[in-house]
Each structure stands twice: as structure tokens, then as C-alpha cells.
XYZ file of C-alpha atoms in Angstrom:
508
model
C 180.708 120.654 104.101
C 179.000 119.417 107.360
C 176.609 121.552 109.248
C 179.003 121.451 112.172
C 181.551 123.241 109.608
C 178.767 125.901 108.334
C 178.365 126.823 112.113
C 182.204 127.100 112.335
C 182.689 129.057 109.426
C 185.980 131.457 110.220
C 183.779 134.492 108.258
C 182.311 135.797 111.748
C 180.703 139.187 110.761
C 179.608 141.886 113.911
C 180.870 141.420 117.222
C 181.104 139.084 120.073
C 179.793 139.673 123.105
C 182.616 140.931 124.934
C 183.445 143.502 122.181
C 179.953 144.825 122.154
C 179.808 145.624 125.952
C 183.259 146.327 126.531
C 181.852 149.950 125.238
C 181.897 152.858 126.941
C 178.265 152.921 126.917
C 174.917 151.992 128.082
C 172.707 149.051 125.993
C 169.601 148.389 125.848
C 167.839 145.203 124.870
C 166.940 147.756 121.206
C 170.400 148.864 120.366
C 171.616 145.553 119.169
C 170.415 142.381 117.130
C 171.490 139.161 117.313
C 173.255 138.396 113.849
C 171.942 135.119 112.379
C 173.379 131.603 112.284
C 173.102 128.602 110.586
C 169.456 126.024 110.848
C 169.549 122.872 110.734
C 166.734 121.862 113.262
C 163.220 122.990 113.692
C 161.649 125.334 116.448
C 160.291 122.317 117.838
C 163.670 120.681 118.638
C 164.221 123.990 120.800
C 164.553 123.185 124.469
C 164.249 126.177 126.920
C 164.889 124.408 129.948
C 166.823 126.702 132.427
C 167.949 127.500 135.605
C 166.020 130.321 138.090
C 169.157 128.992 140.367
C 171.832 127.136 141.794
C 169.313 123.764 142.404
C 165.926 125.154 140.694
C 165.269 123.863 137.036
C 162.436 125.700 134.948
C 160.731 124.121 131.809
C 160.372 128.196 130.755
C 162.227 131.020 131.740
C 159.548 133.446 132.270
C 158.878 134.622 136.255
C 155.958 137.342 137.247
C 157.491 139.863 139.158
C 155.855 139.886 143.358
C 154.316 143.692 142.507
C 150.995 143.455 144.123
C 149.505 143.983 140.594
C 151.058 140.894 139.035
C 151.818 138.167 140.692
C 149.310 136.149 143.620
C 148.045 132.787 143.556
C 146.300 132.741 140.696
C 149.370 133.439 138.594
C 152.000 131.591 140.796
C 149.478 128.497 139.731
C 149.507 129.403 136.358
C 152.887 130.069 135.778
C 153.937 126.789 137.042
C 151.320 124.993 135.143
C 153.263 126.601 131.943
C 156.405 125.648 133.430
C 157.266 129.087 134.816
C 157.615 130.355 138.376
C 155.466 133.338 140.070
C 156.847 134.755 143.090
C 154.420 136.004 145.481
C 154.502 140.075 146.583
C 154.629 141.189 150.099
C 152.782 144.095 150.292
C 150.353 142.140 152.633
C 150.736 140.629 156.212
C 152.383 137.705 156.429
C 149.603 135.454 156.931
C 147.948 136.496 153.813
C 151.578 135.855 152.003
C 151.600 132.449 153.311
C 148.120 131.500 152.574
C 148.853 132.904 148.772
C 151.763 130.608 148.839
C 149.985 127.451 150.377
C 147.280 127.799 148.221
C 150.004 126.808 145.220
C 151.411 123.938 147.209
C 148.532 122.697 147.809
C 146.642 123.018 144.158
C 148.658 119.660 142.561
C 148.182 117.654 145.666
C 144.367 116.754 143.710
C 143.722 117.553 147.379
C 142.030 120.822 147.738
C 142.117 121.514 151.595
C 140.290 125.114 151.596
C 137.314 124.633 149.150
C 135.376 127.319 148.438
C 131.807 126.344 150.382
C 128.852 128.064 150.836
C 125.371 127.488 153.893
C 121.521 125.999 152.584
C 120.554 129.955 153.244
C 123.211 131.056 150.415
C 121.085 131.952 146.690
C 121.739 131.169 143.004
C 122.876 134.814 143.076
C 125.952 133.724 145.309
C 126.388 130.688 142.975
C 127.051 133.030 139.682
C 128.815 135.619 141.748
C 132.056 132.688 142.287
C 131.249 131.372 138.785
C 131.996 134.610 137.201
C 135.150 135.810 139.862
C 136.565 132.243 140.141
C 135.687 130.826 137.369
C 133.917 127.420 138.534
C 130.913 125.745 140.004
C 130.457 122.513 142.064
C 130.447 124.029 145.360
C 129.651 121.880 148.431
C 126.903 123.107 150.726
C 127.552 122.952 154.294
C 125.881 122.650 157.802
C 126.716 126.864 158.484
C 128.577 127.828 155.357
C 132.145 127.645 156.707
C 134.621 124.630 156.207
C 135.225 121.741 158.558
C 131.261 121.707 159.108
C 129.480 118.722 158.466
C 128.336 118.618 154.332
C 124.913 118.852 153.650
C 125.084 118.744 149.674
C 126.433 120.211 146.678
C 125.344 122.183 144.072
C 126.427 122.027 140.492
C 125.662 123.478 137.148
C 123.260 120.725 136.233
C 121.677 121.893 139.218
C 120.618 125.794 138.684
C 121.207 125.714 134.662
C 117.686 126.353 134.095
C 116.682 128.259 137.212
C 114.718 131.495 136.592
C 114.819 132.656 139.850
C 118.260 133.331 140.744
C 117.504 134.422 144.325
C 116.435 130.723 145.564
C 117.708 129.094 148.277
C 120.755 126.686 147.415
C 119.126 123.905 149.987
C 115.837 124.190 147.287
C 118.265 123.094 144.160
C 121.087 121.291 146.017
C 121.854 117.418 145.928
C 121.495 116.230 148.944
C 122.452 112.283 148.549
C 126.082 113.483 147.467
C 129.543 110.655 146.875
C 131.831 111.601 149.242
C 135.308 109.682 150.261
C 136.419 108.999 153.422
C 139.281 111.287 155.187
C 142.352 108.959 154.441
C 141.837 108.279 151.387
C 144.649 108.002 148.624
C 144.801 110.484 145.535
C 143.981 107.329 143.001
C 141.113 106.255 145.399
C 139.479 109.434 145.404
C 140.616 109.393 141.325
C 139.075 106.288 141.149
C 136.025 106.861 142.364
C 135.131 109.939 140.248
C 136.246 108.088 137.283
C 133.518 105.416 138.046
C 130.511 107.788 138.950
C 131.500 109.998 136.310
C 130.943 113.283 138.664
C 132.820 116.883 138.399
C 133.727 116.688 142.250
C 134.368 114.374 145.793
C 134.267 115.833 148.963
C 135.898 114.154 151.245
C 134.736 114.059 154.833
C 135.410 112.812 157.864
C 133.787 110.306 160.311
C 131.717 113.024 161.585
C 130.434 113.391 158.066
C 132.934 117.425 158.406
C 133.989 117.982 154.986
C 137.416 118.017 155.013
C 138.560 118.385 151.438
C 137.660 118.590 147.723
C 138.582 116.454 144.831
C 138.070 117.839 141.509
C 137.792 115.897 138.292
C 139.532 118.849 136.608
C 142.429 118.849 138.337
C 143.005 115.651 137.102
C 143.795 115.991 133.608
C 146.623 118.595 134.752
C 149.466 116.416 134.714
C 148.581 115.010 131.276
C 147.274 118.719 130.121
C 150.133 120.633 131.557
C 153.527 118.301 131.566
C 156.084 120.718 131.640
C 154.651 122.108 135.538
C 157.480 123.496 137.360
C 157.019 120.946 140.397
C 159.392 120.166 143.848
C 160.881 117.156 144.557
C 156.915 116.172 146.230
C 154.814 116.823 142.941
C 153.555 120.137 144.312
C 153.850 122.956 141.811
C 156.568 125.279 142.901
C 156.411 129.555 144.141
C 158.385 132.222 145.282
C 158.029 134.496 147.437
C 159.499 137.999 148.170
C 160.372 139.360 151.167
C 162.066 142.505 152.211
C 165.668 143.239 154.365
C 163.543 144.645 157.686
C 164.248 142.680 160.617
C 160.561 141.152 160.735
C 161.163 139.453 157.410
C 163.035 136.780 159.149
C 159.445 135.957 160.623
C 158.393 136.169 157.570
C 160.940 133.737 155.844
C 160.217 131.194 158.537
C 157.005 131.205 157.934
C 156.972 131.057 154.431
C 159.417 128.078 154.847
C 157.136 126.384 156.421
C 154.012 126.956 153.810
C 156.729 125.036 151.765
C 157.504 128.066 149.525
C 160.872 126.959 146.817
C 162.887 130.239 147.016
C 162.954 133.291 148.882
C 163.567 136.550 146.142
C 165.423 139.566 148.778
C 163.115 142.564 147.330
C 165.445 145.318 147.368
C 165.729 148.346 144.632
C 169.308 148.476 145.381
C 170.473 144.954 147.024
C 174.420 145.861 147.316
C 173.713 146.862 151.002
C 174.700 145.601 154.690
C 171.187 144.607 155.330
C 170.624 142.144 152.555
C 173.835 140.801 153.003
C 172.826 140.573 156.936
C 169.620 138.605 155.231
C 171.345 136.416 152.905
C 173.786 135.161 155.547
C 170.755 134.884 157.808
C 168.454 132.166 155.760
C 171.430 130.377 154.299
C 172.416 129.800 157.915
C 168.975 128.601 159.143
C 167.009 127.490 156.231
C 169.326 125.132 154.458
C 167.444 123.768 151.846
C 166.056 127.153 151.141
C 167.224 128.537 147.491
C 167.484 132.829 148.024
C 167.698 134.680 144.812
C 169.343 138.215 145.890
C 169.215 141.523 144.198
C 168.811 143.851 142.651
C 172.144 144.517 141.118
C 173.565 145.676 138.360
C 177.117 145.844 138.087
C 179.924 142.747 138.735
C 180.951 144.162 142.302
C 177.089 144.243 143.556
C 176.818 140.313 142.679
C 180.291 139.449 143.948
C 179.292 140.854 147.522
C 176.130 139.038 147.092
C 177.129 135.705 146.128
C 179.528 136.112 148.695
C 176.572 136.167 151.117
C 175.372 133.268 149.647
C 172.721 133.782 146.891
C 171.865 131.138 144.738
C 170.427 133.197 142.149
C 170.432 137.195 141.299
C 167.987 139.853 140.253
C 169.272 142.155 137.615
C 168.059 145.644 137.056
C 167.899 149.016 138.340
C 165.539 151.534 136.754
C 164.484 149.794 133.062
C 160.703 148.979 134.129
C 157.777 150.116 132.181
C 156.714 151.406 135.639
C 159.649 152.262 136.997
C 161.440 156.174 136.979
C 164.437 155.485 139.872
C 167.166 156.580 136.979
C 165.414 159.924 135.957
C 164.466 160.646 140.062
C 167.618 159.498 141.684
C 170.391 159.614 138.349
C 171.950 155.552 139.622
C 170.951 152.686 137.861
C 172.173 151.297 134.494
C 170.739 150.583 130.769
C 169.585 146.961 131.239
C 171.610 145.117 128.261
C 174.814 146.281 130.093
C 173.811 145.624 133.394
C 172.516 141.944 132.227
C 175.499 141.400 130.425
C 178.710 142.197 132.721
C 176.619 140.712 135.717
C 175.796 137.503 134.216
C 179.126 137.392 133.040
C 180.588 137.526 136.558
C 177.898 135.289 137.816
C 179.091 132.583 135.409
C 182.015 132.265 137.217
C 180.461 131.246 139.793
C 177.743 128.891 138.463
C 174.982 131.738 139.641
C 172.670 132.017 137.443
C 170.832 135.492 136.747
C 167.207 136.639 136.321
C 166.969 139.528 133.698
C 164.219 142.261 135.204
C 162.497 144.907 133.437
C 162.866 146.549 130.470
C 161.017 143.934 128.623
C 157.912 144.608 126.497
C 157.665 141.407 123.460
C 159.488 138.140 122.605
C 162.595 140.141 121.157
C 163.581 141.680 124.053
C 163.292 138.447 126.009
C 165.309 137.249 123.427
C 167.818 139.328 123.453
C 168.170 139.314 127.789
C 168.364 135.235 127.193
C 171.020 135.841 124.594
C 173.301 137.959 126.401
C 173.153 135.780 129.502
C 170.200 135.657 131.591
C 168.823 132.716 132.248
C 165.264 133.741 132.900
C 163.458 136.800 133.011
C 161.480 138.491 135.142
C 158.178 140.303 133.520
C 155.750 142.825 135.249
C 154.123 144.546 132.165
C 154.005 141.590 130.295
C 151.956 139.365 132.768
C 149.887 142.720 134.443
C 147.202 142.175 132.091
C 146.119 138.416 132.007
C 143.362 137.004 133.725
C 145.276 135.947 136.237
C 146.901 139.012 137.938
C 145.113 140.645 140.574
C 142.520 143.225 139.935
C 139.744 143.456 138.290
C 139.372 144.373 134.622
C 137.545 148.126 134.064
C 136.535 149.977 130.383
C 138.219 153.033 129.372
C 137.109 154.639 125.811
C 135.713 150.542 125.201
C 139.197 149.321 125.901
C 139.275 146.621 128.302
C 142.282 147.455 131.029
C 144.006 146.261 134.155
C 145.491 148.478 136.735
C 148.936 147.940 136.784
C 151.692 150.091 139.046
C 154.991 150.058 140.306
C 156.435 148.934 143.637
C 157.648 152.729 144.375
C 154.591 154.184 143.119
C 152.792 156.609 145.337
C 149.647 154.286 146.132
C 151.719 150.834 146.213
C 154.509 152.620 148.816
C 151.054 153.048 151.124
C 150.036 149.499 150.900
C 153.733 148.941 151.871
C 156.055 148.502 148.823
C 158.631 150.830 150.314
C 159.826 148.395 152.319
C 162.041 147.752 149.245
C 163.055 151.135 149.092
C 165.112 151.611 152.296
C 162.751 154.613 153.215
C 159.719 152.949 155.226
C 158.093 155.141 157.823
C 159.392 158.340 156.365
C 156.799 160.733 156.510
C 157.712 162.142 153.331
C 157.171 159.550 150.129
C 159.541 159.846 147.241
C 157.948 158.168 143.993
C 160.334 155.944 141.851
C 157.544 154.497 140.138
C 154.165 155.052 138.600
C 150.497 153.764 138.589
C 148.843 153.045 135.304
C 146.707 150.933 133.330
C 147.509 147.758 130.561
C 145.432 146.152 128.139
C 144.120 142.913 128.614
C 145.767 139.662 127.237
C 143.675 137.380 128.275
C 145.150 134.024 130.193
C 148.373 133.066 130.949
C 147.354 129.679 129.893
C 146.971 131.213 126.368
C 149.677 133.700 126.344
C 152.902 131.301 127.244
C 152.625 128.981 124.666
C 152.352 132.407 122.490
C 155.740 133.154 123.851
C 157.280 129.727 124.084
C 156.727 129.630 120.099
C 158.095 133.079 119.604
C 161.114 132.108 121.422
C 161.364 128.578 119.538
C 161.532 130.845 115.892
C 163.888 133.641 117.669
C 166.231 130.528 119.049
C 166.237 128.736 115.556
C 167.248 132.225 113.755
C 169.973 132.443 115.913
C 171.303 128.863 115.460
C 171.110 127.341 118.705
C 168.721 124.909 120.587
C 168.884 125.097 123.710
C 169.479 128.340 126.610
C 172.864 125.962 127.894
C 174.094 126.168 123.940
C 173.166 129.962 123.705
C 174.997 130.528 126.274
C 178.045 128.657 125.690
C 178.362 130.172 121.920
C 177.940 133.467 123.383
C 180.839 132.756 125.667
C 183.071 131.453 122.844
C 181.970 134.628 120.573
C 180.208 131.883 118.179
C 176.973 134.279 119.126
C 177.654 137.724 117.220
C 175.945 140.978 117.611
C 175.891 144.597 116.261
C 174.851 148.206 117.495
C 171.882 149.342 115.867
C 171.398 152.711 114.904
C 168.702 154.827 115.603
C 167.993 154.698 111.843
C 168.280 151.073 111.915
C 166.077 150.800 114.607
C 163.135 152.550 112.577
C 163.775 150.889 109.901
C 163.794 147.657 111.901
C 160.239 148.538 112.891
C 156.843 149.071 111.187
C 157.144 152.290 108.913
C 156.580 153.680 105.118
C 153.209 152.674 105.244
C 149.111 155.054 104.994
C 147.967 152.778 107.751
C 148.329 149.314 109.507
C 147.036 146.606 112.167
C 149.283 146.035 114.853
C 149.131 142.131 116.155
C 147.886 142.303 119.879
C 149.379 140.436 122.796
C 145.725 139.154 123.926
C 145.854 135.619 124.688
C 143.000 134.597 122.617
């Protein structure tokens, strides 16, 4: 019998699909399991290539969620690097969104354009301070400390190593006879020439001797260290960016369109309204190239009047964050398996794909949101606590933590997250969401392969390799489920034992 003919086999235990959510009842991602099918490939052979929407391909289908906790530059970078997407928050103005969202267009150009610089009158001190909240050195010195002023040197590790004194003048320890390239440069000239002095960085200034940009040696072993980048059509690592349905978001949008931002995510709790339809029709009309992912919804008539509108892409979920209390304080919303399932259904039909968000806390449940037919999903909890989110890391009982808080939280409603919430400028605030704290997991850079491989073995259980063939045998019931039990669902989890180690999540 042929492998084809194993996978074929007419003795289909549990249910497909269809019979599973065609229940009278709400799912979550922990009432069901997958059933197993039939390997004959290894997790390597696994390709998780997807689609965040109509025209954007991802090499992973993981997106950080734009809460002001999760998801700015430094993650947008790093979840394209991993071949993700981060999509940047808007509880800022909009010229700090844009510069958030330039700084990721800009950071695979091997071009850096806003270096971080510092004056001759700057110390050591200064030095270790953006070592330690950056995470590098090689900083050029300049004329008055600001950029576009004529370079006076540059200071690397090599330079201050061995210093004692770490309140000394930079102009005492700096190199002052520094390589620079000329302002016109190409990317392999400027590659070129750092390959052939052998140096960590190459400003590049202008006839005036002005820096006007940075080259870094390390940023050139991205494309061979990181080839699975989620990159536009120009080589430039892609971003999102969310914006809300008040009328000055369509400043906003423009503005982000022209930072070169990939797709615009309408941040609504509830998007099955006038005004993000009003906003959907709105960019489609005048930003033409612009993907828009609407949302959120949860139920097939919310995405049919949305991809009416136009969206290339929904948001699906109502209520299942970690953070997130809308269905105990306002009783609408739906259990996330269900919603994912019926909407992505409907979306099918239409070629949209859908973006599973919330509810999800390990590789299972992502999973399990991939099986029933999302095509990415969108994490919060899961990303709050790498290196990379904003926020700094604090101690609690020796437990190293991240703030982390939802978007209808108390304190992120004041920096302006109810925007999304259809109640900005009340006087009174009504909390759908919560503040708290997660543990750290280290880097991104660490943490999605972590994933990626967890996926790889939960793919190869199931039977299929690919997202495209996991969602095709779930459409011709090849892909079988069955309701768990709350028995079941113990038992499916540690138990019977004195005493145990749970694995962590850290990104080691």
C-alpha cells in the first residue's frame, strides 16, 4: 500500500471540521486535538510559508500584536529578521509612529541614516549607558553631538576596553584618523571597503566632511544569517502599522504610507461598524498599493461587510486575550476556536486570508488556530517578554519580569488605546483589559526558531507539510478532530506526579 493510500485510508475516526463547529457551542483552542495522521517526511521538510494577506507572503506566521507593550521597532526588526511581521502600536503621535516604522525600512538598506552619535564632551559613562540599552558600540563622535554635523571620530570597544576611569572625555579615547565613504556611495562599495580594512563600522560623510550615514559590518551578515526576512519588493524588511477609525487616522495612514509601511491593521475591538467600513473604503480608494488587514471580527457576517469594504486580510477575536476581560465586562464576544473557524471559513471564499488573535499561550494552541484555518497568528503574551518589546525588565521575588497590559487597560486607555474602543474622550473609562507583568524569554532571535521547531513536530504529527496542505485537508475533512473533555484535558496535561520542572519559554 502506498503512502498516498495510508493517508486515504476510508477508516476516518473523530470529526471533520465542519462537524466539530457546526455545534451549538463555543471552542476553544483546549477543547479539541487534532487526531493524528500518517508521516512520511521529516519536520524539516515542513514549510510554513503563509499568507498575512491578499499580496503579503510570510516565511512564519507569527505577528506581535501593536499594544504599546509588545510591538515597536525593535521587534518589528526582529520579527522580520525571523520571517515574521510586527505591526507597530499607535498609542503615540504620529510622528513617533512613523519614525518607529522608518526605522524598520531603513535597517536592511546596510544604510543606517539616523546613527546613534554622541559630542568630544560625552564620557565612557555615556558609552556603556547605549552599550547596555542598545546593545552596541562603535559610535561616531561628532562636531556638537547631533547628526548631520561634521565627524570628528569614533569610538569603539577597542577603544575604552581597558579604561578605569569611566568618566573621561570620549575626544581623550576616540580615533580621530577614522575610514569614512563618500555620500553616494553604493551598498557593495561601502561593503567593500570594510571588508578590506577589516573595521566594525563606515561612516559615510559628505563633502563637507557631515556624517551622513553609518555602515555596519554586522548588518552585513544578515542576509546570509537571517534568509527567511520578511522583505518588500525593495529588500527592505517589511512592518505594520495600526491605526484607529477617528477621522485623523487618515493623516495618519498617509503618513505612514509614505515611511513605506506594508499594511495598515484597522485597530478596532469590534470592527463590524460604519466607521471602519468608512476607513477601509477610504485607503483602498487612495492608497492603492496599500494592503489593510480589517478587524476585529468574529462571526461570518462581520467579515462579509468587511471584505466588502475591501480588506485584504482580517483580525479575528473578540475577548480571548491573556489581557483582555471585554466578554466578562460587556457579555459579546465569542470562544476563539469558533470564531477562527466559521470566519476563516467564510474568508476562504473569498481568498481572504485570516489572522488568529489572542487566546494563545504555547506552540499547541498556535497549532491548533493554524489548523482550523488561520493563516497566521497574532501573539501579545507570547512576544511581551523578549528583549525586544518595550520596557524595561524589573525583579519581583528574584523573578525577572516585563510589564505587559492590555489595549483597554486603565493606564494604556490614558496613553490613548481607547481610540480602539469607540469611547475616546469620555470622561468616564470603562476597563476591558488589564495591566500585569510576564516573565522574561529572552530574544526573539532565540525564541522563533523555538517555535518554528515546535510547529515543524506539531505539523508532522498531523500529517501535513505545509499551512496550504493543512488547510486544504481540513477543507476536505482529511484533517479530523475531537472534543476533549474536561477529564481529558487533565489528563492531557502534567498530573499524578510529588513534584516536577516545568520547561520555560526563555529564549536561552
Amino acid at each position: 500500500m502506498s503512502n498516498q493510500s495510508y493517508r486515504d485510508s476510508q477508516f476516518l475516526d473523530g470529526l471533520s471540521g465542519e462537524e466539530l463547529f457546526s455545534m451549538q457551542i463555543g471552542l476553544t483552542y483546549r477543547d479539541f486535538l487534532v487526531l493524528p495522521g500518517f508521516i512520511d517526511f521529516n519536520p524539516s521538510d515542513v514549510e510554513l510559508e503563509t499568507r498575512l494577506t491578499k499580496k503579503i507572503k510570510l516565511k512564519r506566521p507569527f505577528v506581535s500584536s501593536p499594544m504599546d507593550t509588545v510591538t515597536e521597532s525593535a521587534m518589528a526588526i526582529a520579527q522580520a529578521l525571523m520571517g515574521g511581521i510586527g505591526i507597530i502600536h499607535y498609542n503615540n503621535s504620529v510622528e513617533e509612529q512613523v519614525a518607529e516604522v522608518s526605522k524598520v525600512k531603513r535597517f536592511e538598506n546596510g544604510f543606517i541614516s539616523d546613527p546613534v552619535v554622541l559630542g568630544p564632551k560625552n564620557t565612557i559613562h555615556d558609552l556603556d549607558r547605549i552599550k547596555e540599552t542598545l546593545g552596541f558600540t562603535g559610535i561616531p563622535i561628532t562636531a556638537d553631538g547631533t547628526r548631520n554635523s561634521k565627524l570628528v571620530g569614533i569610538v569603539t570597544n577597542r577603544d575604552i576596553d581597558f579604561e578605569r576611569d569611566r568618566s573621561i572625555p570620549v575626544e581623550k579615547v576616540m580615533t580621530t584618523e577614522v575610514i569614512t565613504g563618500k555620500a553616494g556611495i553604493t551598498l557593495k562599495e561601502a561593503n567593500d571597503i570594510i571588508k578590506k580594512e577589516k573595521i566594525g563600522k563606515l561612516p559615510i560623510i559628505d563633502k563637507d566632511g557631515k556624517l551622513v550615514s553609518l555602515v555596519s559590518r554586522s548588518d552585513l551578515k544578515k542576509n546570509k544569517e537571517f534568509p527567511d526576512s520578511s522583505k518588500d519588493e525593495n529588500k527592505r524588511l517589511r512592518c505594520g502599522a495600526a491605526v484607529s477609525t477617528l477621522p485623523e487616522s487618515r493623516d495618519r495612514v498617509a503618513a505612514l504610507y509614505e515611511a513605506g509601511v506594508d499594511v495598515i491593521i484597522i485597530d478596532s475591538a469590534q470592527g463590524n461598524s460604519i466607521y471602519q467600513i468608512e476607513m477601509l473604503q477610504f485607503i483602498k480608494s487612495n492608497f492603492k498599493n496599500l494592503e489593510v488587514i480589517g478587524g476585529n471580527v468574529v462571526t461570518r457576517g462581520q467579515a462579509e461587510n468587511l471584505i466588502g469594504a475591501g480588506a485584504d486580510g482580517l483580525r479575528i477575536g473578540m475577548g480571548p486575550g491573556s489581557i483582555c476581560i471585554t466578554q466578562d465586562t460587556m457579555a459579546v464576544g465569542r470562544a476563539q476556536a469558533t470564531a477562527v473557524y466559521q470566519t476563516a471559513a467564510h474568508a476562504a471564499k473569498h481568498d481572504v486570508p485570516v489572522i488568529a488573535d489572542g487566546g494563545i499561550s504555547n506552540i499547541g494552541d498556535i497549532a491548533n488556530a493554524l489548523a482550523i484555518g488561520a493563516s497566521a497568528c497574532m501573539m501579545g503574551f507570547m512576544f511581551a517578554g523578549t528583549s525586544e518589546a518595550p520596557g524595561e525588565y524589573f525583579y519581583e521575588n528574584g523573578i525577572r519580569l516585563k510589564k505587559y497590559r492590555g489595549m483597554a487597560s486603565i493606564e494604556a486607555m490614558k496613553a490613548g488605546g481607547d481610540k480602539r474602543y469607540f469611547n475616546e474622550g469620555q470622561k468616564v473609562k470603562v476597563a476591558q483589559g488589564v495591566s500585569g507583568s510576564v516573565v522574561d524569554r529572552g530574544s526573539i532571535l532565540n525564541f522563533i526558531p523555538y517555535l518554528s521547531l515546535g510547529l515543524r513536530l506539531s505539523f508532522q504529527d498531523m500529517g501535513f507539510r505545509s499551512v496550504q496542505d493543512l488547510h486544504q485537508g481540513l477543507r476536505q475533512g482529511k484533517l479530523r478532530f475531537e472534543r476533549r473533555s474536561e477529564s481529558a484535558q487533565a489528563q492531557g496535561s502534567v498530573h499524578s506526579l510529588y513534584s516536577y520542572s516545568a520547561p520555560s519559554l526563555r529564549a536561552e
